[in-house]
Amino acid sequence: MNSLSSRNLSDRASELQQTPADLVVNTRPRWIMLMAVILLTSLVVLFVADRLFDPQKFQIKEIEVHGRFNHVDGAQVKQIAEATLEGNYFSVNLRRLENEIKQIPWVFSASLRRQWPSTIMVDVVEVQPVARWGEGKWLNFTGDLVDRQHGGGNKSNHDLPLLYGSADQKQIVWKAFQQWSEQFSSNGLALEQLSLDSRDLWRLKLSMGALALSGGQSTQGSGQIIDRPAKVTMVVDKANAFPRIERFIEALNQELIVQFPQMKTIDLRYPNGFAISWQGSQSVAQNITESGFTSHP
């Protein structure tokens, strides 16, 4: 028993007497193995990358263009994509292709994706203006302002309503136009232009469409229709615009409709009614109460 204990103590003493150099020698094989694994892994990665990004392999064989086009030429989109294409299925820079396609007139947005094994899918959204904004932009259906495209588009786009205002109020202007346009349209008037200035003053440009002489209501296929190119400017402050425009529409009657072509401006900034100025005259008609109207053309 004493002999065994002496041997254990001797072995322990021998371990404690090992120098740092002895320890380094013992751990060196582990580092060599680790470095070998790292080197081998790197070689495998480089080999795979070389195969994947080799332009002679995994070549793109087809570019498909999708979208609903009125102004954009899908064949032109494909041609530009093919001319810009560099690399293979894995290495092609889709962002670069997207930016080139977005430079095409009337292209609002483009998104690209890979489809295995050799196809690039291109989805294009065309600019679809709902109104002209100021002198140089469209208000797109998305609510974004976009520069008017070279060539100007077809005639229907030039006939779109004209809106003015600061860019940060475009949603306010557009929503107001939609509501008021519908209200005036039901009474045979067309809202052609709407602006909101820095003084919070609305200006509306109205024209006379097909109006029935009976009650001022538009008719289709019946009633007596008049059609004159009259343009009338309506002014109202932003704070009270919606109720006062509604009050004016409720006051529309046969007398007002018949006299509409002679009107020049309609001022709704009065708390109890509105004032009308007439073409070639300084006389004004005021609606003193919500139900009463006296005209003096």
PDB file of C-alpha atoms in Angstrom:
ATOM      1  CA  MET A   1       0.000   0.000   0.000  1.00  0.00           C
ATOM      2  CA  ASN A   2       2.814   2.339   0.876  1.00  0.00           C
ATOM      3  CA  SER A   3       4.598   1.342  -2.330  1.00  0.00           C
ATOM      4  CA  LEU A   4       1.499   2.244  -4.452  1.00  0.00           C
ATOM      5  CA  SER A   5       1.101   5.583  -2.747  1.00  0.00           C
ATOM      6  CA  SER A   6       4.736   6.366  -3.278  1.00  0.00           C
ATOM      7  CA  ARG A   7       4.422   5.584  -7.000  1.00  0.00           C
ATOM      8  CA  ASN A   8       1.388   7.903  -7.392  1.00  0.00           C
ATOM      9  CA  LEU A   9       3.154  10.681  -5.609  1.00  0.00           C
ATOM     10  CA  SER A  10       6.157  10.185  -7.850  1.00  0.00           C
ATOM     11  CA  ASP A  11       3.993  10.387 -11.029  1.00  0.00           C
ATOM     12  CA  ARG A  12       2.301  13.522  -9.754  1.00  0.00           C
ATOM     13  CA  ALA A  13       5.614  15.129  -8.988  1.00  0.00           C
ATOM     14  CA  SER A  14       6.821  14.275 -12.496  1.00  0.00           C
ATOM     15  CA  GLU A  15       3.779  16.003 -14.073  1.00  0.00           C
ATOM     16  CA  LEU A  16       4.351  19.124 -11.991  1.00  0.00           C
ATOM     17  CA  GLN A  17       7.941  19.224 -13.118  1.00  0.00           C
ATOM     18  CA  GLN A  18       6.928  19.517 -16.862  1.00  0.00           C
ATOM     19  CA  THR A  19       8.207  22.688 -18.464  1.00  0.00           C
ATOM     20  CA  PRO A  20       6.055  25.066 -20.648  1.00  0.00           C
ATOM     21  CA  ALA A  21       7.975  23.752 -23.653  1.00  0.00           C
ATOM     22  CA  ASP A  22       6.740  20.251 -22.893  1.00  0.00           C
ATOM     23  CA  LEU A  23       3.133  21.579 -22.862  1.00  0.00           C
ATOM     24  CA  VAL A  24       3.539  23.360 -26.216  1.00  0.00           C
ATOM     25  CA  VAL A  25       4.854  20.153 -27.762  1.00  0.00           C
ATOM     26  CA  ASN A  26       1.833  18.281 -26.469  1.00  0.00           C
ATOM     27  CA  THR A  27      -0.775  20.782 -27.911  1.00  0.00           C
ATOM     28  CA  ARG A  28       0.917  21.424 -31.301  1.00  0.00           C
ATOM     29  CA  PRO A  29      -0.777  18.512 -33.126  1.00  0.00           C
ATOM     30  CA  ARG A  30      -4.210  19.984 -32.334  1.00  0.00           C
ATOM     31  CA  TRP A  31      -3.362  23.341 -33.967  1.00  0.00           C
ATOM     32  CA  ILE A  32      -1.960  21.602 -37.006  1.00  0.00           C
ATOM     33  CA  MET A  33      -5.162  19.635 -37.424  1.00  0.00           C
ATOM     34  CA  LEU A  34      -7.308  22.768 -37.004  1.00  0.00           C
ATOM     35  CA  MET A  35      -5.299  24.692 -39.607  1.00  0.00           C
ATOM     36  CA  ALA A  36      -5.594  21.774 -41.994  1.00  0.00           C
ATOM     37  CA  VAL A  37      -9.391  21.738 -41.618  1.00  0.00           C
ATOM     38  CA  ILE A  38      -9.599  25.504 -42.208  1.00  0.00           C
ATOM     39  CA  LEU A  39      -7.383  25.283 -45.271  1.00  0.00           C
ATOM     40  CA  LEU A  40      -9.361  22.405 -46.708  1.00  0.00           C
ATOM     41  CA  THR A  41     -12.656  24.195 -46.105  1.00  0.00           C
ATOM     42  CA  SER A  42     -11.353  27.350 -47.803  1.00  0.00           C
ATOM     43  CA  LEU A  43     -10.241  25.355 -50.830  1.00  0.00           C
ATOM     44  CA  VAL A  44     -13.680  23.753 -51.084  1.00  0.00           C
ATOM     45  CA  VAL A  45     -15.422  27.155 -50.821  1.00  0.00           C
ATOM     46  CA  LEU A  46     -13.151  28.664 -53.465  1.00  0.00           C
ATOM     47  CA  PHE A  47     -13.752  25.734 -55.768  1.00  0.00           C
ATOM     48  CA  VAL A  48     -17.548  25.912 -55.374  1.00  0.00           C
ATOM     49  CA  ALA A  49     -17.547  29.713 -55.809  1.00  0.00           C
ATOM     50  CA  ASP A  50     -15.453  29.410 -58.930  1.00  0.00           C
ATOM     51  CA  ARG A  51     -17.935  26.945 -60.363  1.00  0.00           C
ATOM     52  CA  LEU A  52     -21.014  28.966 -59.336  1.00  0.00           C
ATOM     53  CA  PHE A  53     -19.787  32.334 -60.607  1.00  0.00           C
ATOM     54  CA  ASP A  54     -18.125  31.096 -63.770  1.00  0.00           C
ATOM     55  CA  PRO A  55     -19.934  33.094 -66.539  1.00  0.00           C
ATOM     56  CA  GLN A  56     -19.686  30.062 -68.798  1.00  0.00           C
ATOM     57  CA  LYS A  57     -21.758  27.995 -66.401  1.00  0.00           C
ATOM     58  CA  PHE A  58     -25.340  28.500 -65.136  1.00  0.00           C
ATOM     59  CA  GLN A  59     -25.937  30.988 -67.929  1.00  0.00           C
ATOM     60  CA  ILE A  60     -29.177  32.998 -68.044  1.00  0.00           C
ATOM     61  CA  LYS A  61     -31.130  31.862 -71.069  1.00  0.00           C
ATOM     62  CA  GLU A  62     -34.405  33.744 -70.702  1.00  0.00           C
ATOM     63  CA  ILE A  63     -35.720  37.113 -69.430  1.00  0.00           C
ATOM     64  CA  GLU A  64     -39.475  37.288 -68.902  1.00  0.00           C
ATOM     65  CA  VAL A  65     -41.200  40.678 -68.595  1.00  0.00           C
ATOM     66  CA  HIS A  66     -44.591  40.984 -66.904  1.00  0.00           C
ATOM     67  CA  GLY A  67     -46.876  43.975 -66.399  1.00  0.00           C
ATOM     68  CA  ARG A  68     -49.921  45.828 -67.724  1.00  0.00           C
ATOM     69  CA  PHE A  69     -48.675  48.356 -70.232  1.00  0.00           C
ATOM     70  CA  ASN A  70     -50.250  51.353 -71.931  1.00  0.00           C
ATOM     71  CA  HIS A  71     -47.093  53.358 -72.574  1.00  0.00           C
ATOM     72  CA  VAL A  72     -44.202  51.016 -71.773  1.00  0.00           C
ATOM     73  CA  ASP A  73     -42.951  48.646 -74.473  1.00  0.00           C
ATOM     74  CA  GLY A  74     -42.304  45.231 -72.913  1.00  0.00           C
ATOM     75  CA  ALA A  75     -39.916  44.361 -75.742  1.00  0.00           C
ATOM     76  CA  GLN A  76     -37.869  47.465 -74.909  1.00  0.00           C
ATOM     77  CA  VAL A  77     -37.679  46.431 -71.258  1.00  0.00           C
ATOM     78  CA  LYS A  78     -36.385  43.017 -72.273  1.00  0.00           C
ATOM     79  CA  GLN A  79     -33.886  44.520 -74.713  1.00  0.00           C
ATOM     80  CA  ILE A  80     -32.437  46.866 -72.083  1.00  0.00           C
ATOM     81  CA  ALA A  81     -32.249  44.054 -69.541  1.00  0.00           C
ATOM     82  CA  GLU A  82     -30.381  41.836 -71.990  1.00  0.00           C
ATOM     83  CA  ALA A  83     -27.975  44.653 -72.879  1.00  0.00           C
ATOM     84  CA  THR A  84     -27.248  45.342 -69.191  1.00  0.00           C
ATOM     85  CA  LEU A  85     -26.993  41.697 -68.165  1.00  0.00           C
ATOM     86  CA  GLU A  86     -23.607  40.630 -66.802  1.00  0.00           C
ATOM     87  CA  GLY A  87     -22.680  37.403 -65.052  1.00  0.00           C
ATOM     88  CA  ASN A  88     -24.613  34.184 -64.691  1.00  0.00           C
ATOM     89  CA  TYR A  89     -27.608  33.009 -62.691  1.00  0.00           C
ATOM     90  CA  PHE A  90     -25.814  33.447 -59.367  1.00  0.00           C
ATOM     91  CA  SER A  91     -23.612  36.459 -60.030  1.00  0.00           C
ATOM     92  CA  VAL A  92     -25.966  38.757 -61.971  1.00  0.00           C
ATOM     93  CA  ASN A  93     -26.508  42.115 -60.255  1.00  0.00           C
ATOM     94  CA  LEU A  94     -30.302  42.389 -60.069  1.00  0.00           C
ATOM     95  CA  ARG A  95     -30.193  45.831 -58.451  1.00  0.00           C
ATOM     96  CA  ARG A  96     -28.246  47.230 -61.405  1.00  0.00           C
ATOM     97  CA  LEU A  97     -30.732  45.745 -63.855  1.00  0.00           C
ATOM     98  CA  GLU A  98     -33.606  47.197 -61.836  1.00  0.00           C
ATOM     99  CA  ASN A  99     -32.095  50.694 -61.873  1.00  0.00           C
ATOM    100  CA  GLU A 100     -31.587  50.570 -65.634  1.00  0.00           C
ATOM    101  CA  ILE A 101     -35.175  49.491 -66.254  1.00  0.00           C
ATOM    102  CA  LYS A 102     -36.532  52.248 -63.997  1.00  0.00           C
ATOM    103  CA  GLN A 103     -34.902  54.815 -66.287  1.00  0.00           C
ATOM    104  CA  ILE A 104     -37.301  53.844 -69.081  1.00  0.00           C
ATOM    105  CA  PRO A 105     -40.032  56.482 -69.561  1.00  0.00           C
ATOM    106  CA  TRP A 106     -43.337  55.609 -67.862  1.00  0.00           C
ATOM    107  CA  VAL A 107     -41.777  52.902 -65.664  1.00  0.00           C
ATOM    108  CA  PHE A 108     -42.730  53.577 -62.042  1.00  0.00           C
ATOM    109  CA  SER A 109     -41.122  50.532 -60.431  1.00  0.00           C
ATOM    110  CA  ALA A 110     -39.450  47.275 -61.373  1.00  0.00           C
ATOM    111  CA  SER A 111     -38.724  44.166 -59.340  1.00  0.00           C
ATOM    112  CA  LEU A 112     -36.530  41.278 -60.493  1.00  0.00           C
ATOM    113  CA  ARG A 113     -36.099  37.745 -59.229  1.00  0.00           C
ATOM    114  CA  ARG A 114     -34.343  34.558 -60.287  1.00  0.00           C
ATOM    115  CA  GLN A 115     -36.249  31.490 -61.387  1.00  0.00           C
ATOM    116  CA  TRP A 116     -34.315  28.253 -61.513  1.00  0.00           C
ATOM    117  CA  PRO A 117     -32.533  27.168 -63.558  1.00  0.00           C
ATOM    118  CA  SER A 118     -31.869  29.954 -66.065  1.00  0.00           C
ATOM    119  CA  THR A 119     -34.567  32.652 -66.023  1.00  0.00           C
ATOM    120  CA  ILE A 120     -34.814  36.225 -64.736  1.00  0.00           C
ATOM    121  CA  MET A 121     -38.373  37.399 -64.027  1.00  0.00           C
ATOM    122  CA  VAL A 122     -39.047  41.156 -64.421  1.00  0.00           C
ATOM    123  CA  ASP A 123     -42.249  42.659 -62.973  1.00  0.00           C
ATOM    124  CA  VAL A 124     -42.869  46.228 -64.130  1.00  0.00           C
ATOM    125  CA  VAL A 125     -45.431  48.704 -62.767  1.00  0.00           C
ATOM    126  CA  GLU A 126     -46.238  51.529 -65.132  1.00  0.00           C
ATOM    127  CA  VAL A 127     -46.901  55.116 -64.138  1.00  0.00           C
ATOM    128  CA  GLN A 128     -50.685  55.546 -63.985  1.00  0.00           C
ATOM    129  CA  PRO A 129     -51.396  59.232 -63.407  1.00  0.00           C
ATOM    130  CA  VAL A 130     -54.695  60.216 -61.830  1.00  0.00           C
ATOM    131  CA  ALA A 131     -54.014  63.957 -62.028  1.00  0.00           C
ATOM    132  CA  ARG A 132     -51.506  66.533 -63.173  1.00  0.00           C
ATOM    133  CA  TRP A 133     -49.597  68.111 -60.299  1.00  0.00           C
ATOM    134  CA  GLY A 134     -48.325  71.638 -60.886  1.00  0.00           C
ATOM    135  CA  GLU A 135     -46.456  72.252 -64.103  1.00  0.00           C
ATOM    136  CA  GLY A 136     -44.099  69.303 -64.187  1.00  0.00           C
ATOM    137  CA  LYS A 137     -45.371  66.250 -62.303  1.00  0.00           C
ATOM    138  CA  TRP A 138     -48.035  63.592 -62.276  1.00  0.00           C
ATOM    139  CA  LEU A 139     -49.891  62.427 -59.199  1.00  0.00           C
ATOM    140  CA  ASN A 140     -49.586  58.661 -59.569  1.00  0.00           C
ATOM    141  CA  PHE A 141     -52.278  56.166 -58.544  1.00  0.00           C
ATOM    142  CA  THR A 142     -49.983  55.167 -55.679  1.00  0.00           C
ATOM    143  CA  GLY A 143     -50.124  58.705 -54.256  1.00  0.00           C
ATOM    144  CA  ASP A 144     -46.536  59.464 -55.303  1.00  0.00           C
ATOM    145  CA  LEU A 145     -45.455  62.479 -57.340  1.00  0.00           C
ATOM    146  CA  VAL A 146     -43.489  61.507 -60.440  1.00  0.00           C
ATOM    147  CA  ASP A 147     -41.872  63.594 -63.143  1.00  0.00           C
ATOM    148  CA  ARG A 148     -43.896  63.815 -66.315  1.00  0.00           C
ATOM    149  CA  GLN A 149     -42.391  61.482 -68.855  1.00  0.00           C
ATOM    150  CA  HIS A 150     -40.835  62.593 -72.112  1.00  0.00           C
ATOM    151  CA  GLY A 151     -43.390  62.499 -74.878  1.00  0.00           C
ATOM    152  CA  GLY A 152     -46.236  63.483 -72.581  1.00  0.00           C
ATOM    153  CA  GLY A 153     -48.335  60.343 -73.033  1.00  0.00           C
ATOM    154  CA  ASN A 154     -51.677  60.257 -74.762  1.00  0.00           C
ATOM    155  CA  LYS A 155     -54.285  62.975 -74.915  1.00  0.00           C
ATOM    156  CA  SER A 156     -56.330  61.540 -72.071  1.00  0.00           C
ATOM    157  CA  ASN A 157     -53.491  62.304 -69.663  1.00  0.00           C
ATOM    158  CA  HIS A 158     -53.488  65.954 -70.730  1.00  0.00           C
ATOM    159  CA  ASP A 159     -57.186  66.084 -69.910  1.00  0.00           C
ATOM    160  CA  LEU A 160     -56.601  64.967 -66.326  1.00  0.00           C
ATOM    161  CA  PRO A 161     -57.509  67.430 -63.552  1.00  0.00           C
ATOM    162  CA  LEU A 162     -54.829  69.900 -62.529  1.00  0.00           C
ATOM    163  CA  LEU A 163     -53.878  70.046 -58.850  1.00  0.00           C
ATOM    164  CA  TYR A 164     -51.613  72.448 -56.982  1.00  0.00           C
ATOM    165  CA  GLY A 165     -50.178  72.414 -53.485  1.00  0.00           C
ATOM    166  CA  SER A 166     -47.094  71.589 -51.486  1.00  0.00           C
ATOM    167  CA  ALA A 167     -45.765  68.054 -51.852  1.00  0.00           C
ATOM    168  CA  ASP A 168     -46.480  67.214 -48.205  1.00  0.00           C
ATOM    169  CA  GLN A 169     -50.185  68.021 -48.718  1.00  0.00           C
ATOM    170  CA  LYS A 170     -50.709  65.946 -51.851  1.00  0.00           C
ATOM    171  CA  GLN A 171     -52.897  63.400 -50.061  1.00  0.00           C
ATOM    172  CA  ILE A 172     -55.093  66.155 -48.598  1.00  0.00           C
ATOM    173  CA  VAL A 173     -55.519  67.798 -52.000  1.00  0.00           C
ATOM    174  CA  TRP A 174     -56.250  64.519 -53.761  1.00  0.00           C
ATOM    175  CA  LYS A 175     -58.823  63.344 -51.220  1.00  0.00           C
ATOM    176  CA  ALA A 176     -60.560  66.723 -51.308  1.00  0.00           C
ATOM    177  CA  PHE A 177     -60.636  66.612 -55.093  1.00  0.00           C
ATOM    178  CA  GLN A 178     -62.181  63.147 -55.103  1.00  0.00           C
ATOM    179  CA  GLN A 179     -64.958  64.132 -52.708  1.00  0.00           C
ATOM    180  CA  TRP A 180     -65.792  67.497 -54.258  1.00  0.00           C
ATOM    181  CA  SER A 181     -65.537  66.223 -57.814  1.00  0.00           C
ATOM    182  CA  GLU A 182     -68.167  63.604 -57.064  1.00  0.00           C
ATOM    183  CA  GLN A 183     -70.433  66.147 -55.378  1.00  0.00           C
ATOM    184  CA  PHE A 184     -70.222  68.651 -58.233  1.00  0.00           C
ATOM    185  CA  SER A 185     -70.519  65.939 -60.859  1.00  0.00           C
ATOM    186  CA  SER A 186     -73.863  64.833 -59.449  1.00  0.00           C
ATOM    187  CA  ASN A 187     -75.061  68.368 -60.202  1.00  0.00           C
ATOM    188  CA  GLY A 188     -73.577  68.498 -63.683  1.00  0.00           C
ATOM    189  CA  LEU A 189     -70.509  70.568 -62.823  1.00  0.00           C
ATOM    190  CA  ALA A 190     -66.940  69.461 -63.519  1.00  0.00           C
ATOM    191  CA  LEU A 191     -64.126  70.211 -61.095  1.00  0.00           C
ATOM    192  CA  GLU A 192     -61.175  70.796 -63.436  1.00  0.00           C
ATOM    193  CA  GLN A 193     -58.612  72.402 -61.157  1.00  0.00           C
ATOM    194  CA  LEU A 194     -57.973  72.498 -57.423  1.00  0.00           C
ATOM    195  CA  SER A 195     -55.264  74.259 -55.453  1.00  0.00           C
ATOM    196  CA  LEU A 196     -54.377  74.754 -51.805  1.00  0.00           C
ATOM    197  CA  ASP A 197     -52.036  77.690 -51.237  1.00  0.00           C
ATOM    198  CA  SER A 198     -49.724  78.643 -48.391  1.00  0.00           C
ATOM    199  CA  ARG A 199     -52.481  80.727 -46.785  1.00  0.00           C
ATOM    200  CA  ASP A 200     -54.727  77.651 -46.455  1.00  0.00           C
ATOM    201  CA  LEU A 201     -57.032  78.926 -49.160  1.00  0.00           C
ATOM    202  CA  TRP A 202     -58.734  76.546 -51.566  1.00  0.00           C
ATOM    203  CA  ARG A 203     -59.333  77.611 -55.171  1.00  0.00           C
ATOM    204  CA  LEU A 204     -61.563  75.476 -57.347  1.00  0.00           C
ATOM    205  CA  LYS A 205     -61.973  75.854 -61.101  1.00  0.00           C
ATOM    206  CA  LEU A 206     -65.407  74.687 -62.197  1.00  0.00           C
ATOM    207  CA  SER A 207     -66.825  74.193 -65.643  1.00  0.00           C
ATOM    208  CA  MET A 208     -70.362  73.602 -66.755  1.00  0.00           C
ATOM    209  CA  GLY A 209     -71.083  70.137 -68.064  1.00  0.00           C
ATOM    210  CA  ALA A 210     -74.370  68.656 -69.166  1.00  0.00           C
ATOM    211  CA  LEU A 211     -76.990  70.209 -66.923  1.00  0.00           C
ATOM    212  CA  ALA A 212     -80.686  69.574 -66.895  1.00  0.00           C
ATOM    213  CA  LEU A 213     -82.637  72.791 -66.630  1.00  0.00           C
ATOM    214  CA  SER A 214     -84.962  71.016 -64.242  1.00  0.00           C
ATOM    215  CA  GLY A 215     -83.507  71.202 -60.736  1.00  0.00           C
ATOM    216  CA  GLY A 216     -79.924  71.432 -61.904  1.00  0.00           C
ATOM    217  CA  GLN A 217     -79.550  67.654 -62.093  1.00  0.00           C
ATOM    218  CA  SER A 218     -77.623  65.921 -64.855  1.00  0.00           C
ATOM    219  CA  THR A 219     -79.648  63.713 -67.151  1.00  0.00           C
ATOM    220  CA  GLN A 220     -78.867  60.886 -69.472  1.00  0.00           C
ATOM    221  CA  GLY A 221     -81.169  60.439 -72.453  1.00  0.00           C
ATOM    222  CA  SER A 222     -83.864  62.753 -71.091  1.00  0.00           C
ATOM    223  CA  GLY A 223     -84.374  66.362 -70.153  1.00  0.00           C
ATOM    224  CA  GLN A 224     -83.119  69.500 -71.774  1.00  0.00           C
ATOM    225  CA  ILE A 225     -79.310  69.638 -71.861  1.00  0.00           C
ATOM    226  CA  ILE A 226     -77.117  72.692 -72.165  1.00  0.00           C
ATOM    227  CA  ASP A 227     -73.374  72.567 -72.596  1.00  0.00           C
ATOM    228  CA  ARG A 228     -71.305  75.734 -72.276  1.00  0.00           C
ATOM    229  CA  PRO A 229     -67.553  76.161 -71.743  1.00  0.00           C
ATOM    230  CA  ALA A 230     -68.029  78.402 -68.715  1.00  0.00           C
ATOM    231  CA  LYS A 231     -65.169  78.442 -66.180  1.00  0.00           C
ATOM    232  CA  VAL A 232     -65.872  79.715 -62.689  1.00  0.00           C
ATOM    233  CA  THR A 233     -63.393  80.134 -59.849  1.00  0.00           C
ATOM    234  CA  MET A 234     -64.576  79.225 -56.359  1.00  0.00           C
ATOM    235  CA  VAL A 235     -62.704  80.420 -53.267  1.00  0.00           C
ATOM    236  CA  VAL A 236     -63.072  79.023 -49.748  1.00  0.00           C
ATOM    237  CA  ASP A 237     -60.903  78.860 -46.633  1.00  0.00           C
ATOM    238  CA  LYS A 238     -59.524  75.484 -45.629  1.00  0.00           C
ATOM    239  CA  ALA A 239     -61.010  75.472 -42.128  1.00  0.00           C
ATOM    240  CA  ASN A 240     -64.618  75.643 -43.347  1.00  0.00           C
ATOM    241  CA  ALA A 241     -64.292  74.278 -46.862  1.00  0.00           C
ATOM    242  CA  PHE A 242     -66.264  71.035 -46.617  1.00  0.00           C
ATOM    243  CA  PRO A 243     -69.446  72.328 -44.924  1.00  0.00           C
ATOM    244  CA  ARG A 244     -69.537  75.507 -47.034  1.00  0.00           C
ATOM    245  CA  ILE A 245     -69.109  73.675 -50.322  1.00  0.00           C
ATOM    246  CA  GLU A 246     -71.852  71.308 -49.241  1.00  0.00           C
ATOM    247  CA  ARG A 247     -74.056  74.297 -48.394  1.00  0.00           C
ATOM    248  CA  PHE A 248     -73.423  75.801 -51.834  1.00  0.00           C
ATOM    249  CA  ILE A 249     -74.332  72.542 -53.571  1.00  0.00           C
ATOM    250  CA  GLU A 250     -77.540  72.337 -51.547  1.00  0.00           C
ATOM    251  CA  ALA A 251     -78.370  75.912 -52.662  1.00  0.00           C
ATOM    252  CA  LEU A 252     -77.991  75.047 -56.348  1.00  0.00           C
ATOM    253  CA  ASN A 253     -81.302  75.608 -58.063  1.00  0.00           C
ATOM    254  CA  GLN A 254     -82.563  76.323 -61.551  1.00  0.00           C
ATOM    255  CA  GLU A 255     -81.832  80.030 -61.247  1.00  0.00           C
ATOM    256  CA  LEU A 256     -78.210  79.443 -60.289  1.00  0.00           C
ATOM    257  CA  ILE A 257     -77.749  76.840 -63.007  1.00  0.00           C
ATOM    258  CA  VAL A 258     -79.116  79.092 -65.744  1.00  0.00           C
ATOM    259  CA  GLN A 259     -76.879  81.959 -64.608  1.00  0.00           C
ATOM    260  CA  PHE A 260     -73.756  79.807 -64.193  1.00  0.00           C
ATOM    261  CA  PRO A 261     -72.263  80.775 -67.602  1.00  0.00           C
ATOM    262  CA  GLN A 262     -72.335  84.445 -66.566  1.00  0.00           C
ATOM    263  CA  MET A 263     -70.560  83.838 -63.269  1.00  0.00           C
ATOM    264  CA  LYS A 264     -66.906  84.767 -62.751  1.00  0.00           C
ATOM    265  CA  THR A 265     -66.147  83.876 -59.127  1.00  0.00           C
ATOM    266  CA  ILE A 266     -67.972  82.324 -56.184  1.00  0.00           C
ATOM    267  CA  ASP A 267     -66.683  83.318 -52.753  1.00  0.00           C
ATOM    268  CA  LEU A 268     -67.653  80.981 -49.918  1.00  0.00           C
ATOM    269  CA  ARG A 269     -65.757  82.813 -47.175  1.00  0.00           C
ATOM    270  CA  TYR A 270     -68.946  84.292 -45.739  1.00  0.00           C
ATOM    271  CA  PRO A 271     -70.340  82.778 -42.519  1.00  0.00           C
ATOM    272  CA  ASN A 272     -73.972  83.059 -43.642  1.00  0.00           C
ATOM    273  CA  GLY A 273     -73.727  82.409 -47.355  1.00  0.00           C
ATOM    274  CA  PHE A 274     -71.678  83.177 -50.442  1.00  0.00           C
ATOM    275  CA  ALA A 275     -70.977  85.959 -52.902  1.00  0.00           C
ATOM    276  CA  ILE A 276     -70.933  85.804 -56.696  1.00  0.00           C
ATOM    277  CA  SER A 277     -69.185  88.164 -59.082  1.00  0.00           C
ATOM    278  CA  TRP A 278     -70.337  88.238 -62.687  1.00  0.00           C
ATOM    279  CA  GLN A 279     -68.570  88.358 -66.007  1.00  0.00           C
ATOM    280  CA  GLY A 280     -67.990  91.975 -67.118  1.00  0.00           C
ATOM    281  CA  SER A 281     -69.657  93.375 -64.022  1.00  0.00           C
ATOM    282  CA  GLN A 282     -68.791  94.388 -60.473  1.00  0.00           C
ATOM    283  CA  SER A 283     -72.182  93.518 -59.110  1.00  0.00           C
ATOM    284  CA  VAL A 284     -72.382  90.811 -56.481  1.00  0.00           C
ATOM    285  CA  ALA A 285     -75.145  88.476 -55.407  1.00  0.00           C
ATOM    286  CA  GLN A 286     -75.139  87.332 -51.807  1.00  0.00           C
ATOM    287  CA  ASN A 287     -76.911  84.411 -50.279  1.00  0.00           C
ATOM    288  CA  ILE A 288     -77.708  85.987 -46.923  1.00  0.00           C
ATOM    289  CA  THR A 289     -79.364  82.890 -45.496  1.00  0.00           C
ATOM    290  CA  GLU A 290     -78.868  79.253 -46.250  1.00  0.00           C
ATOM    291  CA  SER A 291     -82.226  79.125 -48.037  1.00  0.00           C
ATOM    292  CA  GLY A 292     -82.398  82.546 -49.634  1.00  0.00           C
ATOM    293  CA  PHE A 293     -80.613  83.785 -52.738  1.00  0.00           C
ATOM    294  CA  THR A 294     -80.847  87.094 -54.528  1.00  0.00           C
ATOM    295  CA  SER A 295     -79.166  87.536 -57.884  1.00  0.00           C
ATOM    296  CA  HIS A 296     -77.984  90.772 -59.465  1.00  0.00           C
ATOM    297  CA  PRO A 297     -76.140  89.944 -62.695  1.00  0.00           C
TER     298      PRO A 297
END
